[in-house]
XYZ file of C-alpha atoms in Angstrom:
316
model
C 35.981 -14.452 -2.911
C 35.837 -16.342 0.577
C 36.989 -19.742 -0.410
C 38.249 -21.850 -3.876
C 37.123 -24.306 -5.702
C 38.204 -27.344 -4.502
C 39.762 -29.966 -6.943
C 37.993 -33.179 -5.189
C 34.906 -33.459 -2.644
C 34.576 -36.614 -0.272
C 30.990 -38.133 -0.636
C 30.588 -39.662 2.960
C 27.986 -41.931 1.848
C 26.258 -44.374 4.488
C 28.315 -45.437 7.138
C 28.313 -49.244 7.005
C 30.219 -51.484 8.692
C 32.879 -54.251 7.016
C 30.543 -56.959 6.943
C 27.601 -55.121 5.590
C 29.927 -53.767 3.020
C 29.853 -56.264 0.355
C 26.204 -56.732 0.871
C 25.287 -53.036 0.138
C 27.582 -53.432 -3.060
C 25.807 -56.770 -4.263
C 22.575 -55.176 -3.552
C 22.947 -51.600 -5.256
C 24.966 -53.427 -8.283
C 21.677 -56.295 -8.561
C 19.048 -52.904 -8.704
C 21.281 -51.181 -11.139
C 21.450 -54.177 -13.276
C 17.633 -54.816 -13.236
C 17.022 -51.017 -13.656
C 18.845 -50.895 -16.648
C 17.683 -54.421 -18.022
C 13.730 -53.384 -17.370
C 14.205 -49.697 -18.682
C 16.101 -50.849 -22.059
C 13.842 -53.514 -22.644
C 10.755 -50.680 -22.142
C 12.664 -49.183 -24.934
C 13.260 -51.560 -27.236
C 9.520 -52.923 -26.970
C 8.162 -49.865 -27.448
C 10.486 -48.872 -31.127
C 10.519 -52.372 -32.017
C 6.416 -52.883 -31.973
C 4.060 -50.572 -34.093
C 1.230 -51.434 -31.685
C 3.083 -49.533 -29.112
C 3.255 -46.366 -30.805
C 0.491 -44.299 -29.503
C 1.369 -41.133 -27.459
C 1.655 -42.826 -24.431
C 4.097 -45.364 -25.023
C 5.700 -42.512 -26.849
C 6.340 -40.814 -23.227
C 6.857 -43.970 -21.684
C 9.958 -44.534 -23.957
C 11.009 -41.072 -23.041
C 10.503 -41.922 -19.389
C 12.674 -45.104 -19.769
C 15.661 -43.145 -21.321
C 15.669 -40.599 -18.541
C 15.698 -43.088 -16.070
C 18.897 -44.660 -17.494
C 20.440 -41.745 -17.723
C 20.167 -40.533 -14.334
C 20.509 -43.802 -12.562
C 24.004 -43.960 -14.744
C 24.682 -40.631 -13.261
C 24.641 -41.881 -9.345
C 24.886 -45.616 -9.057
C 28.016 -46.334 -10.612
C 29.922 -43.981 -8.495
C 28.320 -45.083 -5.611
C 29.032 -48.791 -6.256
C 32.559 -47.519 -6.214
C 32.633 -45.789 -3.161
C 31.019 -48.965 -1.570
C 33.352 -51.426 -2.333
C 36.666 -49.608 -2.509
C 35.976 -46.762 0.347
C 37.155 -44.221 -2.027
C 34.839 -41.125 -1.835
C 36.645 -38.786 -3.526
C 34.779 -37.022 -6.810
C 36.265 -34.284 -8.630
C 34.783 -30.927 -8.691
C 33.801 -31.001 -12.335
C 32.577 -34.817 -11.721
C 30.687 -33.149 -9.111
C 28.920 -30.444 -11.132
C 28.334 -32.930 -14.057
C 26.539 -35.578 -11.953
C 24.711 -32.550 -10.546
C 23.706 -31.665 -13.660
C 22.616 -34.916 -15.040
C 20.210 -35.698 -11.883
C 18.970 -32.387 -11.925
C 17.983 -32.250 -15.351
C 16.706 -35.995 -15.420
C 14.134 -35.573 -12.260
C 12.633 -32.202 -13.818
C 12.211 -33.763 -17.388
C 10.479 -36.630 -15.590
C 8.206 -34.212 -13.752
C 7.344 -32.767 -16.903
C 6.746 -35.950 -18.983
C 4.124 -37.228 -16.161
C 2.399 -34.309 -16.644
C 2.302 -34.680 -20.624
C 1.361 -38.341 -19.822
C -1.366 -37.109 -17.400
C -2.706 -34.900 -19.958
C -2.502 -37.902 -22.694
C -4.856 -39.749 -20.348
C -7.252 -37.057 -19.881
C -7.657 -36.303 -23.263
C -8.063 -40.295 -24.021
C -10.776 -40.477 -21.492
C -12.578 -37.102 -21.712
C -12.087 -36.428 -25.207
C -11.786 -39.749 -26.766
C -13.683 -38.545 -30.214
C -10.979 -35.961 -30.498
C -8.220 -37.935 -29.238
C -5.897 -38.728 -32.492
C -6.321 -34.579 -33.587
C -5.474 -33.527 -30.015
C -3.021 -35.915 -29.441
C -1.509 -35.900 -32.775
C 2.350 -37.024 -33.457
C 3.095 -33.184 -33.424
C 1.716 -32.631 -29.898
C 3.730 -35.568 -28.624
C 6.979 -34.686 -29.932
C 6.588 -30.931 -29.169
C 5.168 -31.803 -25.100
C 8.333 -34.310 -24.796
C 11.118 -31.757 -26.510
C 9.844 -28.963 -24.214
C 10.276 -31.584 -20.856
C 13.500 -32.260 -21.888
C 14.487 -28.401 -22.513
C 12.868 -27.343 -19.865
C 14.735 -29.892 -17.758
C 18.012 -28.698 -19.520
C 17.786 -25.425 -18.793
C 16.850 -25.463 -15.033
C 19.964 -27.943 -14.510
C 22.322 -25.962 -16.429
C 21.488 -22.563 -14.527
C 21.610 -24.019 -11.204
C 24.871 -26.245 -12.142
C 26.678 -22.709 -13.575
C 25.532 -20.829 -10.304
C 27.019 -23.768 -8.130
C 30.219 -24.008 -10.139
C 30.665 -20.242 -9.578
C 30.093 -20.360 -5.990
C 33.161 -20.896 -3.012
C 33.828 -23.552 -1.187
C 36.952 -24.285 1.107
C 39.758 -26.473 -0.093
C 38.990 -29.717 1.667
C 34.873 -30.204 1.515
C 33.013 -33.176 2.786
C 29.435 -34.140 1.274
C 27.135 -36.010 3.472
C 25.508 -37.802 0.885
C 26.314 -40.857 -1.920
C 26.168 -38.172 -4.846
C 26.391 -34.571 -5.517
C 22.895 -33.809 -4.694
C 22.314 -30.021 -4.906
C 20.479 -29.127 -2.003
C 23.432 -30.747 -0.100
C 26.535 -29.020 -1.977
C 25.045 -25.438 -1.419
C 24.799 -26.296 1.929
C 28.611 -26.651 2.102
C 29.384 -23.658 0.076
C 31.606 -20.784 2.093
C 29.936 -18.304 -0.063
C 26.278 -16.504 0.150
C 24.029 -19.500 -1.592
C 20.580 -17.458 -1.042
C 20.047 -16.582 -4.024
C 20.720 -20.703 -5.411
C 18.543 -21.377 -2.684
C 15.644 -19.269 -3.660
C 15.923 -20.190 -7.460
C 15.865 -23.969 -6.223
C 12.714 -23.606 -4.281
C 10.827 -21.451 -7.389
C 11.929 -24.351 -9.677
C 10.468 -27.038 -6.902
C 7.206 -25.147 -7.428
C 7.299 -24.529 -11.045
C 8.594 -28.002 -12.124
C 7.356 -30.196 -9.602
C 4.718 -28.760 -7.475
C 2.867 -26.911 -10.122
C 2.859 -30.259 -12.699
C 1.661 -32.126 -9.806
C -1.510 -29.718 -9.553
C -2.011 -30.196 -13.309
C -2.132 -34.027 -13.053
C -4.203 -34.162 -9.900
C -6.574 -31.601 -12.008
C -6.644 -34.241 -14.763
C -7.337 -37.092 -12.246
C -10.049 -35.347 -11.167
C -11.702 -34.640 -14.323
C -11.025 -38.553 -15.343
C -12.570 -39.637 -12.213
C -15.815 -37.622 -12.916
C -15.871 -38.625 -16.360
C -15.519 -42.431 -15.294
C -18.189 -42.081 -12.910
C -20.598 -41.081 -15.659
C -19.913 -44.218 -17.491
C -22.702 -46.533 -17.125
C -21.470 -49.969 -18.166
C -18.679 -51.266 -15.223
C -16.709 -52.772 -18.444
C -16.396 -48.994 -19.806
C -15.281 -47.788 -16.226
C -12.760 -50.945 -15.439
C -10.953 -50.061 -19.017
C -11.083 -46.277 -18.486
C -9.233 -47.020 -14.956
C -7.091 -49.635 -15.844
C -5.308 -47.421 -18.837
C -4.842 -44.529 -16.363
C -3.936 -46.807 -13.217
C -0.099 -47.593 -13.923
C 0.778 -43.579 -15.225
C -0.957 -42.878 -11.325
C 0.801 -45.383 -9.767
C 4.528 -44.145 -10.938
C 3.154 -40.568 -9.933
C 2.632 -41.440 -6.433
C 6.149 -43.436 -6.280
C 8.014 -40.673 -7.977
C 6.425 -37.259 -6.762
C 6.380 -38.001 -3.005
C 10.128 -38.950 -2.275
C 11.986 -36.052 -4.113
C 9.393 -33.309 -3.412
C 9.270 -34.062 0.150
C 12.738 -34.130 0.091
C 13.521 -30.373 -1.324
C 10.519 -28.683 0.063
C 10.257 -29.703 3.486
C 12.547 -27.401 6.113
C 15.821 -28.612 7.122
C 16.435 -29.892 10.542
C 19.317 -31.568 12.360
C 18.380 -34.871 11.504
C 16.768 -33.981 7.673
C 20.404 -34.717 5.655
C 20.436 -38.527 7.208
C 16.671 -38.263 5.839
C 17.653 -36.964 2.696
C 19.971 -39.492 1.987
C 17.421 -42.738 2.666
C 14.666 -40.486 0.436
C 17.351 -40.230 -2.366
C 18.206 -43.943 -2.312
C 14.298 -44.499 -2.820
C 14.280 -42.277 -5.736
C 17.654 -43.075 -7.276
C 17.774 -46.871 -6.968
C 13.916 -48.124 -5.996
C 11.591 -45.986 -8.127
C 13.611 -46.174 -11.445
C 12.950 -49.995 -11.075
C 9.304 -49.734 -10.531
C 8.571 -47.914 -13.473
C 8.909 -50.729 -15.735
C 7.847 -53.044 -13.660
C 4.007 -51.681 -13.113
C 4.239 -50.800 -16.786
C 4.867 -54.223 -17.788
C 3.002 -56.714 -15.178
C 0.179 -54.425 -15.057
C 0.029 -53.637 -18.802
C -1.647 -56.277 -21.341
C 0.112 -54.089 -24.440
C 3.515 -54.408 -23.158
C 3.050 -58.279 -22.208
C 1.674 -58.877 -25.513
C 4.480 -56.990 -27.307
C 7.021 -58.800 -25.110
C 5.703 -62.595 -26.006
C 5.841 -61.060 -29.694
C 9.114 -59.933 -30.037
C 9.987 -63.047 -27.629
C 8.557 -65.530 -30.431
C 10.020 -64.140 -33.257
C 13.403 -64.286 -31.749
C 13.089 -67.731 -31.000
C 11.492 -68.671 -34.417
C 14.380 -66.875 -36.391
C 16.473 -68.571 -33.761
C 15.420 -71.749 -35.026
C 15.300 -70.964 -38.500
C 18.952 -70.002 -38.448
C 19.676 -73.238 -36.641
C 17.872 -75.390 -38.737
C 19.640 -73.820 -42.144
C 22.832 -74.854 -40.648
């Protein structure tokens, strides 16, 4: 071996002045709090509301769960670094953070593909929808998404854990990003980079092409609908999902598949901040503000809570 596994890495994060340090901390803390609140509300509403126990909302619930997991794997450490300036992260902690993030991102790609298939069946084969998108089918699709995400993350994490690093190593990122970590390894990582590119194609680009194909068929079907009301209804059922796909797919794929350049690491950090802090916040906002079912469920649950509270207080 040319090197060893270090006890600690140093995450260089973003170079900010002392005046901006507190502003950045408060901003990230606010984003993290809103992400947790928004996604936990979505999970609670879907779990508590019988009307939302449909395939689309089942996948949305899974999407919110993985959003909570992966931002919790990254943002708390980023907050600690920002406020304390202690940028150290243990080697096992780095591997664990890398595993959770890779696991959740791969799972999200596949969950979004399952949601696109659900919308395709709902619009293009509505009469067969209950049979095709049965509970068993939805569970199998979700399990396959989580399992494939887990396996690819496990393989990458194991390969990186056996790579060699210098005794003291700086990582030019605010979390243990797989691409950045293997870039500072002292041993040959060609096989890891090859596998990473293959995974980006199989779990990123290929699912994106499937989603694109689904929406081409959806658009062709909607165009043939005669009534304008039917067209609006069909498009509205797909608009939220399509918005999330565009937001999510653009940033990680561009970060991992664009060739490296002298300034690519700084661009990667900025892109990473978008899909680790901004996109997970937009997911619940897009699905709540643009979705009548979610808003109705929120109103129903809120009304029940207030009625329950009033009854309890009146009994006292």
